Short mmCIF file of C-alpha atoms in Angstrom, two decimals:
data_model
loop_
_atom_site.label_atom_id
_atom_site.label_comp_id
_atom_site.label_asym_id
_atom_site.label_seq_id
_atom_site.Cartn_x
_atom_site.Cartn_y
_atom_site.Cartn_z
CA MET A 1 -28.86 35.29 9.93
CA PRO A 2 -30.94 32.17 10.31
CA LEU A 3 -34.05 32.64 12.40
CA MET A 4 -33.96 29.03 13.42
CA LYS A 5 -33.91 28.48 17.17
CA PRO A 6 -30.34 27.60 18.02
CA ARG A 7 -29.91 23.99 19.08
CA PRO A 8 -27.56 22.92 21.79
CA SER A 9 -24.24 23.04 20.03
CA ALA A 10 -22.86 19.92 21.67
CA ARG A 11 -25.66 17.87 20.19
CA ARG A 12 -25.21 19.55 16.83
CA ASP A 13 -21.50 18.76 16.86
CA ALA A 14 -22.19 15.15 17.74
CA THR A 15 -24.65 14.78 14.86
CA ARG A 16 -22.31 16.49 12.44
CA ARG A 17 -19.55 14.16 13.53
CA ARG A 18 -21.80 11.14 13.13
CA ILE A 19 -22.62 12.19 9.57
CA LEU A 20 -18.96 12.66 8.69
CA GLU A 21 -18.09 9.27 10.15
CA ALA A 22 -20.85 7.58 8.16
CA ALA A 23 -19.79 9.41 4.99
CA LEU A 24 -16.16 8.53 5.56
CA SER A 25 -16.93 4.88 6.08
CA LEU A 26 -19.16 4.68 2.99
CA PHE A 27 -16.81 6.71 0.77
CA GLY A 28 -13.90 4.62 1.93
CA HIS A 29 -15.71 1.39 1.29
CA LYS A 30 -17.73 2.08 -1.86
CA GLY A 31 -16.09 5.17 -3.24
CA PHE A 32 -17.47 8.68 -3.45
CA GLU A 33 -19.41 8.28 -6.70
CA ARG A 34 -21.23 5.11 -5.71
CA THR A 35 -22.34 6.37 -2.30
CA THR A 36 -25.74 8.07 -2.19
CA VAL A 37 -26.85 10.78 0.23
CA ARG A 38 -29.73 8.49 1.20
CA GLU A 39 -27.29 5.77 2.32
CA ILE A 40 -25.41 8.23 4.49
CA ALA A 41 -28.67 9.46 6.03
CA ASP A 42 -29.81 5.86 6.66
CA ARG A 43 -26.55 4.93 8.28
CA CYS A 44 -26.82 7.70 10.86
CA GLY A 45 -30.58 7.42 11.29
CA LEU A 46 -31.43 10.83 9.86
CA THR A 47 -33.82 11.98 7.16
CA ASP A 48 -32.47 13.42 3.91
CA ALA A 49 -33.78 16.81 5.03
CA ALA A 50 -31.96 16.68 8.36
CA LEU A 51 -28.77 15.74 6.55
CA TYR A 52 -29.25 18.64 4.18
CA TYR A 53 -29.30 21.00 7.17
CA TYR A 54 -25.69 20.04 7.94
CA PHE A 55 -24.35 19.39 4.46
CA PRO A 56 -26.28 20.67 1.44
CA THR A 57 -24.36 18.38 -0.95
CA LYS A 58 -22.26 15.24 -0.96
CA GLN A 59 -19.40 17.41 -2.25
CA ASP A 60 -19.62 19.47 0.95
CA MET A 61 -19.02 16.37 3.02
CA LEU A 62 -16.06 15.44 0.87
CA GLU A 63 -14.50 18.87 1.21
CA THR A 64 -15.06 18.90 4.96
CA LEU A 65 -13.50 15.47 5.31
CA LEU A 66 -10.47 16.57 3.35
CA THR A 67 -9.91 19.90 5.04
CA GLU A 68 -10.67 19.05 8.63
CA ASN A 69 -7.72 17.14 9.90
CA TRP A 70 -9.24 13.71 10.18
CA ARG A 71 -6.59 12.13 12.35
CA LEU A 72 -4.56 11.55 9.26
CA SER A 73 -1.17 12.22 10.75
CA PRO A 74 0.84 9.84 12.87
CA GLY A 75 0.53 10.03 16.63
CA GLU A 76 3.42 10.48 19.02
CA PRO A 77 6.22 7.99 18.44
CA CYS A 78 5.65 5.05 20.75
CA GLY A 79 8.32 3.61 23.02
CA ARG A 80 10.63 6.35 21.91
CA ARG A 81 14.12 4.98 21.42
CA GLY A 82 13.91 2.10 23.88
CA HIS A 83 17.49 1.53 24.99
CA ARG A 84 17.36 -2.19 24.58
CA ALA A 85 15.55 -2.26 21.26
CA THR A 86 17.67 -3.62 18.40
CA PRO A 87 17.50 -1.94 14.97
CA GLU A 88 15.23 -4.81 13.82
CA GLU A 89 12.88 -4.29 16.76
CA ARG A 90 12.77 -0.56 16.04
CA LEU A 91 11.65 -1.31 12.48
CA CYS A 92 8.94 -3.62 13.81
CA GLN A 93 7.73 -0.79 16.09
CA LEU A 94 7.61 1.52 13.08
CA ALA A 95 5.65 -1.00 11.01
CA ASP A 96 3.30 -1.55 13.97
CA ALA A 97 2.62 2.19 14.26
CA MET A 98 1.82 2.30 10.53
CA LEU A 99 -0.41 -0.77 10.74
CA ASP A 100 -2.22 0.67 13.80
CA ASP A 101 -2.86 3.77 11.72
CA LEU A 102 -4.18 1.65 8.84
CA ALA A 103 -6.41 -0.34 11.20
CA GLU A 104 -7.79 2.77 12.85
CA ASN A 105 -8.06 5.10 9.85
CA GLY A 106 -8.43 2.56 7.04
CA ALA A 107 -11.65 4.01 5.67
CA ALA A 108 -10.22 7.54 5.71
CA ILE A 109 -7.03 6.42 4.01
CA ARG A 110 -8.87 4.53 1.27
CA PHE A 111 -11.12 7.48 0.79
CA LEU A 112 -8.12 9.77 0.48
CA ARG A 113 -6.55 7.43 -2.07
CA ARG A 114 -9.73 7.32 -4.14
CA ALA A 115 -9.83 11.10 -4.12
CA VAL A 116 -6.17 11.24 -5.21
CA ILE A 117 -6.85 8.88 -8.13
CA ALA A 118 -9.88 10.98 -9.07
CA GLY A 119 -7.45 13.91 -9.20
CA ALA A 120 -8.77 16.10 -6.34
CA PRO A 121 -5.98 18.64 -5.68
CA GLU A 122 -6.88 18.95 -1.96
CA ALA A 123 -6.46 15.20 -1.63
CA VAL A 124 -3.09 15.23 -3.41
CA ALA A 125 -1.85 17.99 -1.08
CA HIS A 126 -3.24 16.22 1.95
CA ARG A 127 -1.55 12.97 0.99
CA ARG A 128 1.80 14.70 0.49
CA GLN A 129 1.51 16.30 3.92
CA ARG A 130 0.66 12.97 5.48
CA TRP A 131 3.57 11.30 3.74
CA GLN A 132 5.99 13.95 4.99
CA ALA A 133 4.71 13.47 8.53
CA TRP A 134 5.39 9.74 8.28
CA VAL A 135 8.88 10.27 6.88
CA ALA A 136 9.69 12.51 9.85
CA TYR A 137 8.17 9.98 12.22
CA ALA A 138 10.07 7.07 10.66
CA SER A 139 13.48 8.69 10.81
CA ASP A 140 13.49 8.15 14.59
CA TYR A 141 13.11 4.43 14.07
CA ILE A 142 15.89 3.78 11.59
CA ASP A 143 19.36 3.06 12.93
CA GLU A 144 21.33 6.30 12.64
CA THR A 145 24.66 4.53 12.15
CA LEU A 146 23.53 3.68 8.61
CA SER A 147 24.57 5.88 5.71
CA ALA A 148 21.99 8.28 4.26
CA ALA A 149 21.52 6.05 1.20
CA GLU A 150 21.05 2.96 3.35
CA ARG A 151 18.49 4.74 5.51
CA ARG A 152 16.60 5.81 2.40
CA LEU A 153 16.59 2.27 1.07
CA ILE A 154 15.36 0.82 4.38
CA MET A 155 12.66 3.47 4.68
CA ASP A 156 11.54 2.87 1.09
CA ALA A 157 11.39 -0.89 1.75
CA VAL A 158 9.36 -0.49 4.97
CA PHE A 159 6.92 2.05 3.49
CA THR A 160 6.38 0.07 0.29
CA PHE A 161 5.93 -3.17 2.20
CA VAL A 162 3.40 -1.72 4.65
CA ARG A 163 1.52 0.00 1.83
CA GLY A 164 1.17 -3.34 0.02
CA VAL A 165 0.13 -5.12 3.25
CA GLY A 166 -2.60 -2.56 3.95
CA PHE A 167 -3.93 -2.61 0.42
CA LEU A 168 -3.96 -6.38 -0.08
CA THR A 169 -5.36 -7.06 3.39
CA HIS A 170 -8.32 -4.86 2.58
CA ALA A 171 -8.69 -6.34 -0.91
CA GLU A 172 -8.81 -9.80 0.69
CA HIS A 173 -10.71 -9.18 3.91
CA GLY A 174 -12.99 -6.19 3.25
CA GLU A 175 -14.75 -5.02 6.39
CA LEU A 176 -12.72 -7.39 8.56
CA THR A 177 -9.49 -5.55 7.62
CA ALA A 178 -9.09 -3.67 10.90
CA SER A 179 -9.39 -6.79 13.06
CA VAL A 180 -7.07 -8.78 10.78
CA LEU A 181 -4.46 -5.99 10.84
CA SER A 182 -4.62 -5.85 14.64
CA SER A 183 -4.46 -9.58 15.36
CA PRO A 184 -1.26 -10.76 17.09
CA ALA A 185 -0.81 -13.74 14.73
CA PHE A 186 -0.96 -11.43 11.71
CA ARG A 187 1.54 -9.05 13.30
CA ALA A 188 3.93 -11.93 14.01
CA ALA A 189 3.86 -12.94 10.33
CA ILE A 190 4.35 -9.30 9.31
CA HIS A 191 7.38 -8.95 11.58
CA GLU A 192 8.93 -12.04 10.00
CA GLN A 193 8.31 -10.67 6.50
CA LEU A 194 9.59 -7.25 7.46
CA ARG A 195 12.93 -8.85 8.35
CA ILE A 196 13.00 -10.10 4.76
CA ALA A 197 11.73 -6.91 3.10
CA ALA A 198 13.97 -4.55 5.08
CA PRO A 199 16.91 -6.64 6.35
CA ILE A 200 18.52 -3.86 8.35
CA HIS A 201 20.89 -6.37 10.02
CA LEU A 202 22.71 -6.70 6.68
CA PHE A 203 23.86 -3.11 7.09
CA ALA A 204 24.75 -3.16 10.75
CA ARG A 205 28.25 -1.99 11.62
CA PRO A 206 29.03 -3.41 15.07
CA ASN A 207 32.50 -1.84 15.17
CA LEU A 208 30.99 1.61 14.71
CA ARG A 209 28.47 1.05 17.44
CA LEU A 210 31.18 0.18 19.94
CA ALA A 211 32.97 3.45 19.28
CA MET B 1 -17.66 -0.98 -17.38
CA ARG B 2 -18.38 2.68 -17.57
CA ALA B 3 -16.77 3.15 -14.18
CA ILE B 4 -13.74 1.22 -15.41
CA GLY B 5 -13.51 3.50 -18.43
CA LEU B 6 -13.70 6.59 -16.27
CA ALA B 7 -11.10 5.26 -13.89
CA ALA B 8 -8.72 4.35 -16.68
CA GLY B 9 -9.32 7.65 -18.43
CA VAL B 10 -10.56 6.06 -21.67
CA THR B 11 -13.98 5.75 -23.25
CA ASP B 12 -16.25 2.71 -22.86
CA ALA B 13 -15.81 1.98 -26.55
CA ALA B 14 -12.06 1.86 -26.24
CA ILE B 15 -12.29 -0.56 -23.35
CA TYR B 16 -14.80 -2.79 -25.17
CA TYR B 17 -12.59 -2.75 -28.21
CA HIS B 18 -9.96 -4.58 -26.23
CA PHE B 19 -12.07 -6.57 -23.83
CA SER B 20 -15.59 -7.92 -24.09
CA SER B 21 -16.36 -7.82 -20.37
CA LYS B 22 -15.00 -6.83 -17.04
CA ALA B 23 -14.26 -10.45 -16.26
CA ALA B 24 -12.24 -10.62 -19.50
CA ILE B 25 -10.18 -7.62 -18.43
CA LEU B 26 -9.30 -9.20 -15.14
CA ARG B 27 -8.62 -12.56 -16.83
CA ALA B 28 -6.18 -10.82 -19.16
CA LEU B 29 -4.24 -9.76 -16.11
CA LEU B 30 -4.01 -13.34 -14.91
CA VAL B 31 -2.09 -14.65 -17.92
CA GLU B 32 1.00 -16.14 -16.40
CA PRO B 33 4.24 -15.29 -18.11
CA GLU B 34 6.43 -18.24 -18.99
CA VAL B 35 9.38 -18.65 -16.72
CA MET B 36 12.43 -20.80 -17.24
CA PRO B 37 13.03 -23.10 -14.27
CA PRO B 38 16.34 -22.31 -12.61
CA HIS B 39 19.18 -24.79 -12.32
CA ALA B 40 20.55 -25.24 -8.86
CA ASP B 41 24.29 -25.58 -9.15
CA GLY B 42 24.78 -27.63 -6.02
CA GLY B 43 25.75 -25.96 -2.76
CA ALA B 44 26.65 -22.48 -3.89
CA GLY B 45 24.28 -19.70 -2.91
CA PRO B 46 21.73 -18.24 -5.27
CA ASP B 47 22.78 -15.86 -7.99
CA ILE B 48 20.92 -12.90 -6.47
CA GLU B 49 21.35 -10.83 -9.58
CA ALA B 50 19.93 -13.47 -11.91
CA LEU B 51 16.98 -14.15 -9.58
CA THR B 52 16.32 -10.42 -9.29
CA GLU B 53 16.22 -10.18 -13.09
CA GLU B 54 13.84 -13.12 -13.26
CA ILE B 55 11.45 -11.72 -10.65
CA THR B 56 11.50 -8.13 -11.87
CA GLY B 57 11.02 -9.57 -15.39
CA ILE B 58 7.67 -11.01 -14.30
CA PHE B 59 6.78 -7.62 -12.86
CA TRP B 60 7.68 -5.78 -16.09
CA ARG B 61 5.49 -8.11 -18.11
CA TRP B 62 2.53 -7.07 -15.96
CA ALA B 63 3.60 -3.49 -16.34
CA GLU B 64 2.96 -3.73 -20.08
CA GLN B 65 -0.68 -2.92 -19.35
CA PRO B 66 -0.40 -0.24 -16.70
CA GLU B 67 -3.83 1.22 -17.45
CA LEU B 68 -5.15 -1.98 -15.93
CA TRP B 69 -3.25 -1.21 -12.72
CA ARG B 70 -5.55 1.67 -12.18
CA ILE B 71 -8.58 -0.54 -12.55
CA ILE B 72 -7.39 -3.10 -10.01
CA VAL B 73 -6.27 -0.42 -7.55
CA VAL B 74 -9.64 1.34 -7.68
CA GLY B 75 -11.45 -2.01 -7.50
CA GLY B 76 -9.33 -3.09 -4.53
CA LEU B 77 -9.89 0.17 -2.65
CA GLU B 78 -13.63 -0.27 -3.15
CA TYR B 79 -13.64 -3.99 -2.37
CA GLU B 80 -15.37 -4.52 -5.68
CA PRO B 81 -16.39 -8.23 -6.05
CA SER B 82 -14.71 -9.15 -9.35
CA THR B 83 -11.51 -7.40 -8.25
CA VAL B 84 -11.61 -9.29 -4.96
CA ASP B 85 -11.79 -12.56 -6.96
CA PHE B 86 -8.99 -11.30 -9.13
CA PHE B 87 -6.68 -10.69 -6.18
CA ALA B 88 -7.39 -14.16 -4.81
CA SER B 89 -6.47 -15.86 -8.11
CA ALA B 90 -3.57 -13.52 -8.78
CA GLY B 91 -2.10 -14.27 -5.35
CA ALA B 92 -2.35 -18.04 -5.91
CA GLY B 93 -0.91 -17.65 -9.42
CA TYR B 94 2.02 -15.62 -8.16
CA ARG B 95 2.88 -18.22 -5.53
CA ARG B 96 2.76 -21.00 -8.14
CA LEU B 97 5.00 -19.00 -10.41
CA VAL B 98 7.63 -17.73 -8.01
CA GLU B 99 7.97 -20.47 -5.38
CA PRO B 100 9.64 -22.91 -7.85
CA LEU B 101 12.13 -20.19 -8.79
CA LEU B 102 13.21 -19.83 -5.17
CA GLN B 103 12.87 -23.45 -4.04
CA PRO B 104 16.40 -24.56 -5.04
CA TRP B 105 17.98 -22.03 -2.68
CA TYR B 106 15.35 -21.15 -0.14
CA PRO B 107 13.97 -24.20 1.67
CA GLU B 108 10.88 -22.31 2.79
CA PRO B 109 10.09 -19.77 0.09
CA ALA B 110 6.50 -19.01 1.19
CA ALA B 111 7.37 -16.04 3.43
CA ILE B 112 9.67 -14.60 0.76
CA VAL B 113 7.03 -14.90 -1.95
CA GLU B 114 4.49 -13.26 0.35
CA THR B 115 6.94 -10.43 1.04
CA LEU B 116 7.56 -9.94 -2.69
CA ARG B 117 3.81 -9.85 -3.30
CA PHE B 118 3.29 -7.17 -0.64
CA VAL B 119 6.19 -5.00 -1.74
CA LEU B 120 5.40 -5.19 -5.46
CA THR B 121 1.73 -4.47 -4.76
CA GLY B 122 2.92 -1.48 -2.73
CA VAL B 123 4.88 -0.34 -5.79
CA ILE B 124 1.82 -0.67 -8.05
CA LEU B 125 -0.43 1.19 -5.60
CA GLU B 126 2.08 3.98 -5.22
CA THR B 127 2.60 4.29 -8.99
CA VAL B 128 -1.12 4.67 -9.57
CA LEU B 129 -1.40 7.24 -6.75
CA ASN B 130 1.65 9.25 -7.77
CA SER B 131 1.52 9.14 -11.53
CA GLY B 132 -2.17 9.55 -12.35
CA ASP B 133 -2.45 9.63 -16.12
CA HIS B 134 1.28 9.34 -16.67
CA ILE B 135 1.88 5.77 -15.54
CA HIS B 136 3.52 4.85 -18.87
CA THR B 137 6.03 7.67 -18.52
CA ALA B 138 6.79 6.81 -14.90
CA LEU B 139 7.43 3.17 -15.79
CA ARG B 140 9.89 4.04 -18.52
CA HIS B 141 12.02 6.08 -16.16
CA PRO B 142 15.34 4.28 -15.51
CA GLY B 143 15.23 5.37 -11.86
CA TYR B 144 11.91 3.58 -11.44
CA ARG B 145 13.35 0.34 -12.82
CA ARG B 146 16.44 0.62 -10.65
CA ARG B 147 14.31 1.11 -7.57
CA VAL B 148 12.15 -1.97 -8.24
CA ARG B 149 15.29 -4.07 -8.80
CA ARG B 150 16.80 -2.74 -5.59
CA LEU B 151 13.70 -3.60 -3.53
CA VAL B 152 13.50 -7.11 -5.03
CA SER B 153 17.18 -7.78 -4.54
CA LEU B 154 16.94 -6.62 -0.93
CA ILE B 155 14.15 -9.14 -0.31
CA LEU B 156 16.18 -11.95 -1.87
CA LYS B 157 19.14 -11.09 0.37
CA GLY B 158 16.91 -10.64 3.42
CA GLY B 159 15.34 -14.03 2.76
CA LEU B 160 18.73 -15.71 2.86
CA GLU B 161 19.03 -15.10 6.59
CA SER B 162 16.47 -17.77 7.44
CA ALA B 163 17.81 -20.17 4.82
CA ALA B 164 21.55 -19.80 5.39
CA PRO B 165 22.87 -17.11 7.75
CA GLY B 166 26.43 -17.43 6.40
CA LEU B 167 25.32 -16.66 2.87
CA ALA B 168 23.37 -13.65 4.10
CA ARG B 169 26.48 -12.11 5.57
CA GLU B 170 28.32 -12.68 2.30
CA ALA B 171 25.47 -10.96 0.53
CA ALA B 172 25.72 -8.02 2.93
CA ALA B 173 28.69 -6.57 1.10
CA GLY B 174 26.64 -6.84 -2.08
CA ALA B 175 23.68 -5.16 -0.41
CA ARG B 176 25.82 -2.25 0.65
CA THR B 177 27.31 -1.68 -2.79
CA GLY B 178 23.83 -2.10 -4.29
CA VAL B 179 22.56 0.90 -2.35
CA ASN B 180 24.42 3.50 -4.29
#
């Protein structure tokens, strides 16, 4: 048992959280290998020694980030099944939820992707879990009068499109990514392109909907 | 360069054997494949199937060096400067290449080209994330090729709506049969 005088746990939690946020942002931006412990300490205004008290190694931070659920699953579906929403508008709502997630958790998502490419099994499992959560989330947003194959195609188109948007926006805008992804003008362009990428109106069956 | 080698799963020497510098690697990716200009046959809608072949053909030519996909994906995720430059030139190059292909049938091809760029980048990102060291194997899978064609053809049909709503509805039957 440590003989150290216990510190107020709220403050300790806040510091620990600050360290994880700094690590997440640096790992997500520069990658795990290129981030130094010193940089993480500098970013949260701590000494190396203080940082060591919370996380003895950089690897410990990585494991904590991967195992603690870092808001990496979708929130509650928004505007659940608005009666007046057309199938196209529902798809836009789905894309918006995914883009909100990318804007809010961009650093975490990039970090997760880097870890997947580096072959970390925890990251691969975490990504699969996250993907399954999004598939479940998305199924509420795709017109249920479509056939199973059509729904799969539309979902694939939306997911692939949004994935490309998130990646290229970051590759082109760097640290400004979150504000670009959230800007109304950008969203308007995305909605127009989504109509092209996932033209759900081509599959609509008005006669079935009247029944 | 060492980081590139690690990311691509090959040694520095192997990378240098092929390319003298990081800039040379990224330049190699920018080589634009030659594309035959299409012939508009007056009035009739686009031959979606032929255009799909053309556009996926460009994609497959990039896919001949999939180990480089890993390098650009890692570079993009890290906002690495030479990769950032690469994406800027690659985006401009793609627009120059594909807009003329669509122009005869789509009066405003910019949004369609942008959509293609996003979706095909999404495919590349996902391939790198899902396939790790087996990108070559994944790319050879017939199901993979079918899926890319399906996504591209869907975009070409979706893009018709803004150009000519009547044609889009005609294409709808095609879209539905194309699903299965």
